[in-house]
Structures are given as C-alpha cells and as structure tokens.
C-alpha cells in the first residue's frame, strides 16, 4: 500500500508520517508526497515553484485540478490520499471561524472539510482522509510535550517554540526538524495509552479517520 499526501508543507508531512507509522506501522517508503513535491531540484523550483512550496493555495489548486489525485489513485495499491490543511488562515480561503466554545474544533474542522469537498467537486470522497489541524499542526506536536488542551492555544507555533526552548530542544523548521520533534508519534504504545489525541480534538479526529480507513 502507498499513501499519497497533499499538504501545506514538508513539516506537516513529517508529522503525518510519524503518526501513520505509530498508528498503522506505515513506513516512509510507502508515503508519496504529491504536494509539495520534495523531488525537485533548484532548476525545477524556478520553473514550477508551486509543486515544491506549499501553503493552502497549493492544497486548493491541487484539489481543484485533481490531476495528481486522479493519476495517483489510478494505480493499483494506491487507494488513499491524505489532504492536510491548517485552520489558521481559514478566513483567507473563505471559511469563517465559529464561536470558540467546546465544539469549536469539531465545527471548524467540518466546515473546512466541506470547503475541500467543494474544491474537489465532491469527487474521490471514499479515497480521502482529512488532516485538518486546528489551528496549526504545531498544536498536534504540542500534545507530546504538554498535557493541556492544545486546541485552546491562540498561537500554538509560538507556544511550541517556548516549550521546546524550556527543554533545551533545538530543531530546524524543516522536514528533518519536525520529524525529530514529533518522533514520539511514531511509537504505537504512545497512542494505545490514550495520550496525545486526548489533548487535541482535531488530532483525535484525524487519528480516528486513519484507523477507520487504513
């Protein structure tokens, strides 16, 4: 089995790769990055930067043109694509944030999924898993280092930096850096003990979708 991933950036894919390994024993060799594409060299970047640099714009574009999605799913053994997006910039892609109450994460996640489905023209729904991070994927990583509800953090990126600095953990904001700081996700025992998903609803929802579809 191979899993395709469309995400905002390489750091997001690193976190998802560790989660897939921890939950389902999926090796990195089974993961195919569709967007951003990490196989480009510097010449490619100058001629086709959208494939190598992400952001929600790239996620939206790929969902709308669907060429890579169709091509990937047309090959036997390639049955699932994960679509990742953060909610921090949801206003920019025309998804308004609901009132911050106990259902905030659940309601906002569903609204974003509906937007992605609209970009996809409601195609491929049985073949997709949605990795919607509320507000940023750093909030998921925070669950490794802090037992408070990370969905309540107004700026999870800044908080993660503070928490890691307090532990004298240094990392680069790249694939290797996020693979390292999210490494605990790659261990099945950490999920069976009911740890990380309990501290972030959008992470829990993603993990449940992975369990249900893979």
Phi, psi and omega in degrees: 000138173237142182247124175273146179229127170247120184214174182288326183199171181295327179295321178297318180296325179297316179296315180297320179301318179293321179296316179298323178293316182292318183281320190231004180068025181280123181280155181299334179291344179269358183258128181247112178284115178270315172214134345295155180268118183268012182261001184280147171262182185298326178296318179297322182299324182287335183260335182215062187294336184297332179284338185254337176247142190256239189089167183296334178301317181292322178297313180299315182298316181293321179295325182284320181272332169061013182294311181292325178298310181298316182295317181297312185287346180283348183264133181300136180089359177242088193248347186226139172235133175263128177251118182249139175203147175270156178267352185305324182253027185299328177300326181292328177256028168065041170237110182283145181278136178284177175297140181280091174235196183294340181258009186307308183297315182295315182292315181294318178302315181294322178296320179290320177300318178297323177294316178299318178298323177294318176301324182276359185057034179060025175269159171064021187298328180283351186252007188242147168237133184259121176254080181265112183266123177254118349273329179223161183293342174300332177295327176292316181296326180303330182297340177287328190248351185212130183271007174280159179293106185287345178292342180274355181283127180289331181220078184299330180296313180293320181294319178299318178300318180294315181297315181291322177297321178296333178263005181058039177261118179258144180204155175265149180276068180211183182307307184296319181298314181284332173297323181288311186285345177253017185300329181297338175295337185281358183254116184305322184299331181289336176273322181293336177281359178071036185274271195303313181300338179291343185256004179201117186294320182291329173293317179299319180294319178296314180299321179295319177297321178298314180298323184284327189254345182248000000 
